[in-house]
Short mmCIF file of C-alpha atoms and ligand atoms in Angstrom, two decimals:
data_model
loop_
_atom_site.label_atom_id
_atom_site.label_comp_id
_atom_site.label_asym_id
_atom_site.label_seq_id
_atom_site.Cartn_x
_atom_site.Cartn_y
_atom_site.Cartn_z
CA MET P 1 22.08 -8.87 -18.34
CA PRO P 2 18.80 -8.17 -17.70
CA THR P 3 17.49 -10.22 -14.47
CA ALA P 4 13.97 -11.61 -14.74
CA LEU P 5 11.34 -9.78 -13.26
CA PRO P 6 8.33 -11.34 -10.90
CA PRO P 7 5.89 -12.47 -11.64
CA GLY P 8 2.83 -10.68 -13.52
CA ALA P 9 5.78 -8.22 -13.53
CA GLU P 10 5.05 -4.69 -16.70
CA VAL P 11 7.89 -2.61 -17.52
CA LEU P 12 6.95 0.98 -18.44
CA ALA P 13 9.23 3.82 -19.86
CA ASP P 14 9.44 6.29 -16.59
CA ALA P 15 7.84 6.65 -13.43
CA ASP P 16 4.42 8.81 -15.26
CA ALA P 17 3.82 5.81 -17.34
CA VAL P 18 3.79 3.57 -14.59
CA ALA P 19 1.31 6.29 -12.60
CA ARG P 20 -1.25 6.07 -15.76
CA GLU P 21 -1.13 2.52 -15.19
CA ALA P 22 -1.18 2.08 -11.78
CA ALA P 23 -4.36 4.94 -11.58
CA ALA P 24 -6.13 2.34 -15.00
CA ARG P 25 -5.90 -0.50 -12.53
CA LEU P 26 -7.57 1.06 -9.54
CA LEU P 27 -10.28 2.79 -12.29
CA ALA P 28 -10.77 -1.14 -12.93
CA ALA P 29 -10.23 -2.11 -9.28
CA CYS P 30 -13.68 -0.36 -8.51
CA ALA P 31 -15.37 -1.02 -11.68
CA GLU P 32 -14.96 -4.65 -11.13
CA ALA P 33 -15.36 -4.21 -7.35
CA PRO P 34 -18.67 -6.05 -6.22
CA ALA P 35 -19.93 -4.07 -3.44
CA GLU P 36 -20.53 -0.75 -3.43
CA ARG P 37 -17.98 0.20 -1.21
CA VAL P 38 -14.71 0.14 -2.87
CA ALA P 39 -11.85 -0.73 0.01
CA VAL P 40 -8.23 0.45 -1.25
CA CYS P 41 -4.84 0.29 0.71
CA LEU P 42 -2.81 2.51 -0.17
CA SER P 43 1.21 2.14 0.06
CA GLY P 44 3.48 5.02 1.49
CA GLY P 45 6.74 6.31 0.27
CA SER P 46 7.47 8.52 -2.23
CA THR P 47 6.84 6.18 -5.41
CA PRO P 48 2.93 6.53 -5.53
CA LYS P 49 3.30 10.07 -4.43
CA ARG P 50 2.78 10.35 -8.27
CA LEU P 51 -0.33 8.15 -8.41
CA TYR P 52 -2.03 10.25 -5.69
CA ARG P 53 -1.28 13.81 -7.24
CA LEU P 54 -2.54 11.56 -10.62
CA LEU P 55 -5.94 10.31 -8.80
CA ALA P 56 -7.12 14.36 -8.06
CA GLY P 57 -5.77 16.47 -10.80
CA PRO P 58 -7.33 16.86 -14.12
CA ASP P 59 -7.24 13.93 -15.80
CA TYR P 60 -8.26 11.91 -13.06
CA ALA P 61 -10.69 13.02 -10.98
CA ASP P 62 -14.02 12.86 -12.81
CA ARG P 63 -13.62 9.11 -13.51
CA LEU P 64 -13.37 7.66 -9.81
CA PRO P 65 -16.08 7.04 -7.27
CA TRP P 66 -15.06 9.01 -4.88
CA ALA P 67 -18.45 8.64 -3.11
CA ARG P 68 -17.51 5.24 -3.21
CA ILE P 69 -13.79 3.84 -1.94
CA HIS P 70 -12.33 3.69 1.38
CA TRP P 71 -8.98 4.52 1.50
CA PHE P 72 -7.17 3.00 3.62
CA PHE P 73 -3.09 2.69 4.93
CA GLY P 74 -0.41 -0.17 4.48
CA ASP P 75 1.88 1.09 6.77
CA ASP P 76 2.81 4.09 8.41
CA ARG P 77 5.26 5.97 10.37
CA ALA P 78 4.02 5.91 14.51
CA VAL P 79 4.76 10.04 13.90
CA PRO P 80 2.44 12.82 14.45
CA TRP P 81 -0.18 13.25 11.60
CA ASP P 82 1.40 16.95 10.11
CA ASP P 83 4.67 15.56 10.40
CA PRO P 84 6.42 15.15 6.73
CA ARG P 85 7.30 12.00 7.59
CA SER P 86 3.39 10.38 8.15
CA ASN P 87 2.42 8.48 5.02
CA VAL P 88 -0.84 9.88 5.82
CA HIS P 89 0.90 13.58 6.02
CA MET P 90 2.49 12.52 2.80
CA VAL P 91 -0.83 11.25 0.73
CA CYS P 92 -2.65 14.15 1.50
CA GLU P 93 -0.83 16.36 0.69
CA ALA P 94 -0.55 14.07 -2.63
CA PHE P 95 -4.34 14.27 -3.29
CA GLY P 96 -4.37 18.01 -2.61
CA PRO P 97 -7.39 19.59 -0.69
CA ASP P 98 -9.82 19.53 -3.29
CA ALA P 99 -9.79 15.64 -3.83
CA PRO P 100 -13.69 15.31 -2.77
CA ILE P 101 -12.45 12.13 -0.02
CA PRO P 102 -14.93 12.15 2.62
CA ALA P 103 -14.14 12.34 5.98
CA SER P 104 -15.00 8.79 7.13
CA HIS P 105 -13.17 7.49 3.57
CA LEU P 106 -10.07 8.26 4.57
CA HIS P 107 -9.03 5.83 7.34
CA ALA P 108 -5.55 6.57 8.57
CA ILE P 109 -3.48 4.92 11.14
CA PRO P 110 -3.50 6.71 14.01
CA ALA P 111 -0.40 7.74 16.03
CA ASP P 112 -0.40 9.85 19.03
CA HIS P 113 -0.15 6.95 21.41
CA GLY P 114 2.72 5.17 20.32
CA ALA P 115 2.98 2.53 17.74
CA GLU P 116 1.31 -0.61 19.99
CA ALA P 117 -1.45 1.19 20.49
CA ALA P 118 -2.11 2.76 16.89
CA ALA P 119 -1.80 -1.05 15.82
CA GLU P 120 -4.25 -2.59 17.93
CA ALA P 121 -6.58 0.27 17.17
CA TYR P 122 -6.18 -0.26 13.20
CA ASP P 123 -6.77 -4.26 13.44
CA ARG P 124 -9.83 -2.82 15.05
CA THR P 125 -10.62 -0.67 12.64
CA LEU P 126 -10.06 -3.29 9.77
CA ARG P 127 -12.09 -5.81 11.32
CA ALA P 128 -14.62 -3.42 11.76
CA PHE P 129 -14.90 -2.24 8.38
CA TYR P 130 -14.73 -5.69 7.32
CA GLY P 131 -17.45 -7.20 9.73
CA ALA P 132 -15.63 -10.00 11.19
CA ASP P 133 -13.04 -11.26 12.77
CA ARG P 134 -11.34 -13.41 10.54
CA LEU P 135 -11.07 -13.13 7.19
CA ASP P 136 -12.60 -15.34 4.44
CA PRO P 137 -10.58 -15.88 1.62
CA ALA P 138 -13.70 -16.08 -1.08
CA ARG P 139 -14.44 -12.42 0.30
CA PRO P 140 -11.15 -10.36 0.41
CA LEU P 141 -10.88 -7.61 2.32
CA PHE P 142 -9.32 -5.40 -0.15
CA ASP P 143 -10.64 -4.26 -3.58
CA LEU P 144 -7.01 -3.23 -4.70
CA VAL P 145 -3.16 -2.96 -2.57
CA LEU P 146 -0.59 -0.34 -3.65
CA LEU P 147 2.95 -1.44 -2.50
CA GLY P 148 6.07 -0.89 -2.78
CA LEU P 149 9.25 -2.33 -2.77
CA GLY P 150 12.13 -1.19 -0.45
CA GLU P 151 15.95 -1.43 -1.60
CA ASP P 152 16.02 -3.77 0.97
CA GLY P 153 13.19 -5.65 -0.10
CA HIS P 154 10.56 -4.62 2.29
CA THR P 155 6.98 -3.66 1.50
CA ALA P 156 5.37 -1.87 3.66
CA SER P 157 6.89 -1.81 6.74
CA LEU P 158 7.78 -5.55 6.85
CA PHE P 159 11.24 -5.53 7.16
CA PRO P 160 13.50 -8.67 7.36
CA GLY P 161 14.47 -10.72 9.80
CA LYS P 162 11.21 -8.16 11.99
CA PRO P 163 8.62 -10.28 13.99
CA ALA P 164 5.99 -8.76 11.65
CA LEU P 165 7.25 -10.95 9.15
CA ASP P 166 5.60 -13.81 11.22
CA ALA P 167 2.92 -12.26 12.77
CA GLY P 168 0.20 -14.30 11.58
CA ASP P 169 -3.81 -14.02 13.52
CA ALA P 170 -3.11 -9.85 13.59
CA LEU P 171 -4.43 -7.90 10.89
CA ALA P 172 -1.75 -4.44 12.09
CA VAL P 173 1.19 -4.78 14.24
CA ALA P 174 3.70 -2.80 15.43
CA VAL P 175 6.95 -2.28 14.31
CA PRO P 176 8.93 -0.80 16.89
CA GLU P 177 12.35 -1.19 15.22
CA ALA P 178 12.24 -0.40 11.52
CA GLY P 179 14.83 -1.29 8.90
CA LEU P 180 15.29 2.02 7.20
CA GLU P 181 14.68 5.10 7.84
CA PRO P 182 13.06 7.07 8.62
CA PHE P 183 13.92 4.89 12.19
CA VAL P 184 11.04 5.37 14.01
CA PRO P 185 8.54 3.18 15.46
CA ARG P 186 6.21 1.29 12.67
CA VAL P 187 2.81 0.35 12.20
CA THR P 188 1.89 -1.94 9.30
CA LEU P 189 -0.22 -4.34 7.95
CA THR P 190 0.30 -8.62 7.88
CA PHE P 191 0.89 -10.95 5.43
CA PRO P 192 -2.41 -11.86 5.68
CA ALA P 193 -4.45 -8.42 6.24
CA LEU P 194 -2.65 -7.56 2.39
CA ALA P 195 -3.05 -10.76 1.09
CA SER P 196 -6.60 -10.46 1.51
CA ALA P 197 -6.94 -8.71 -1.88
CA ARG P 198 -8.43 -8.86 -5.13
CA ARG P 199 -5.64 -7.40 -6.61
CA THR P 200 -2.36 -6.14 -5.06
CA LEU P 201 -0.36 -3.69 -7.32
CA PHE P 202 3.61 -3.20 -6.77
CA LEU P 203 4.96 0.44 -8.30
CA VAL P 204 8.50 0.05 -8.72
CA THR P 205 10.66 2.87 -10.08
CA GLY P 206 14.09 3.98 -10.13
CA ALA P 207 17.74 2.11 -10.83
CA GLY P 208 17.88 2.48 -6.64
CA LYS P 209 15.23 -0.95 -7.21
CA ARG P 210 17.43 -3.12 -9.78
CA ALA P 211 18.85 -4.53 -6.42
CA PRO P 212 16.27 -5.13 -4.81
CA LEU P 213 14.36 -6.61 -7.59
CA ALA P 214 17.95 -8.71 -8.99
CA ARG P 215 17.73 -10.42 -5.46
CA LEU P 216 14.10 -11.37 -6.06
CA ALA P 217 14.25 -12.94 -9.19
CA GLY P 218 17.91 -14.47 -7.72
CA GLY P 219 14.95 -16.71 -5.46
CA GLU P 220 16.38 -14.68 -2.22
CA ASP P 221 13.77 -15.41 0.35
CA LEU P 222 12.72 -11.41 0.76
CA PRO P 223 9.51 -9.24 2.71
CA ALA P 224 8.39 -8.68 -0.71
CA GLY P 225 8.50 -11.80 -1.85
CA ARG P 226 6.84 -13.57 0.92
CA LEU P 227 3.37 -12.04 -0.25
CA ARG P 228 0.55 -14.99 -1.35
CA SER P 229 -2.31 -13.15 -2.28
CA ALA P 230 -5.56 -14.46 -2.50
CA GLY P 231 -5.67 -12.24 -5.67
CA THR P 232 -4.82 -11.02 -8.41
CA VAL P 233 -0.75 -9.38 -8.22
CA ALA P 234 0.92 -7.24 -10.73
CA TRP P 235 4.37 -5.24 -10.96
CA LEU P 236 4.38 -2.24 -12.40
CA LEU P 237 7.92 -1.19 -13.23
CA ASP P 238 9.40 1.74 -14.63
CA ALA P 239 12.37 1.04 -17.13
CA ALA P 240 15.07 2.47 -15.13
CA ALA P 241 14.21 -0.36 -12.16
CA ALA P 242 13.99 -3.21 -14.42
CA ALA P 243 17.31 -2.55 -16.25
C1 6PG M 1 6.78 2.89 3.44
C2 6PG M 1 6.55 2.58 3.08
C3 6PG M 1 7.40 1.19 2.00
C4 6PG M 1 7.47 2.22 0.73
C5 6PG M 1 9.38 1.66 -0.07
C6 6PG M 1 9.24 2.30 -1.29
O1 6PG M 1 6.18 3.54 4.35
O2 6PG M 1 7.45 3.84 2.61
O3 6PG M 1 5.36 1.62 3.39
O4 6PG M 1 7.09 -0.04 2.15
O5 6PG M 1 6.70 1.21 -0.24
O6 6PG M 1 10.11 1.50 1.43
O7 6PG M 1 9.86 3.50 -0.67
P1 6PG M 1 9.52 4.41 -1.78
O8 6PG M 1 9.20 4.26 -2.90
O9 6PG M 1 10.50 5.73 -1.35
O10 6PG M 1 11.18 3.53 -3.00
#
């Protein structure tokens, strides 16, 4: 019995097709960005690696307006950037050494002084980039937010039952206890920050995501289902996840 899928879900053949569709939508977000700068919020985890490699590869590298794009992180593990658990480490490895990203355009979450200090610093970074302390729904912070879905229904590092779910004013908060591997302190953007986006794309692949998708479809209150974006929200699933 196929499960109902999230609203705006598109099922594609496999993970490569999901990456290619996500790349096309990122290009569209760049083309539609009203400002010279384009703000993209990257997802961590393993699913988006394929997309990041594709963007830096021969099919897309010459099509991205690299000099306009600012790359942010929806969350990170509070570990040094050279730690293989770091999302910065994953993103830099996936983009590779030749991706023409100006150093000042990669806004990584600092991790040297612990999750609390990193969250406070990143909150300041986001507000400084935005140019105001309060987010205006009519002027989203991000042109595109990429998100994943954890097997427990988390997204970014917003885990079920954790205080970060209700962090109303902050744009970034510390998550002292992660709800899933790796069990290291995290820093995550909050729902208000993630919701301040023109476009949001959930990238969900693999049979392991059938269960959280089914729980979401069944109406269970999971973090990934709590996002109320100012813009459009789409889910790109591969057949294995959507079966
Ligand atoms: C992280 C991610 C996290 C991820 C999901 C899915 O830091 O791990 O931000 O939210 O998107 O856990 O991870 P996979 O893509 O590895 O399944």
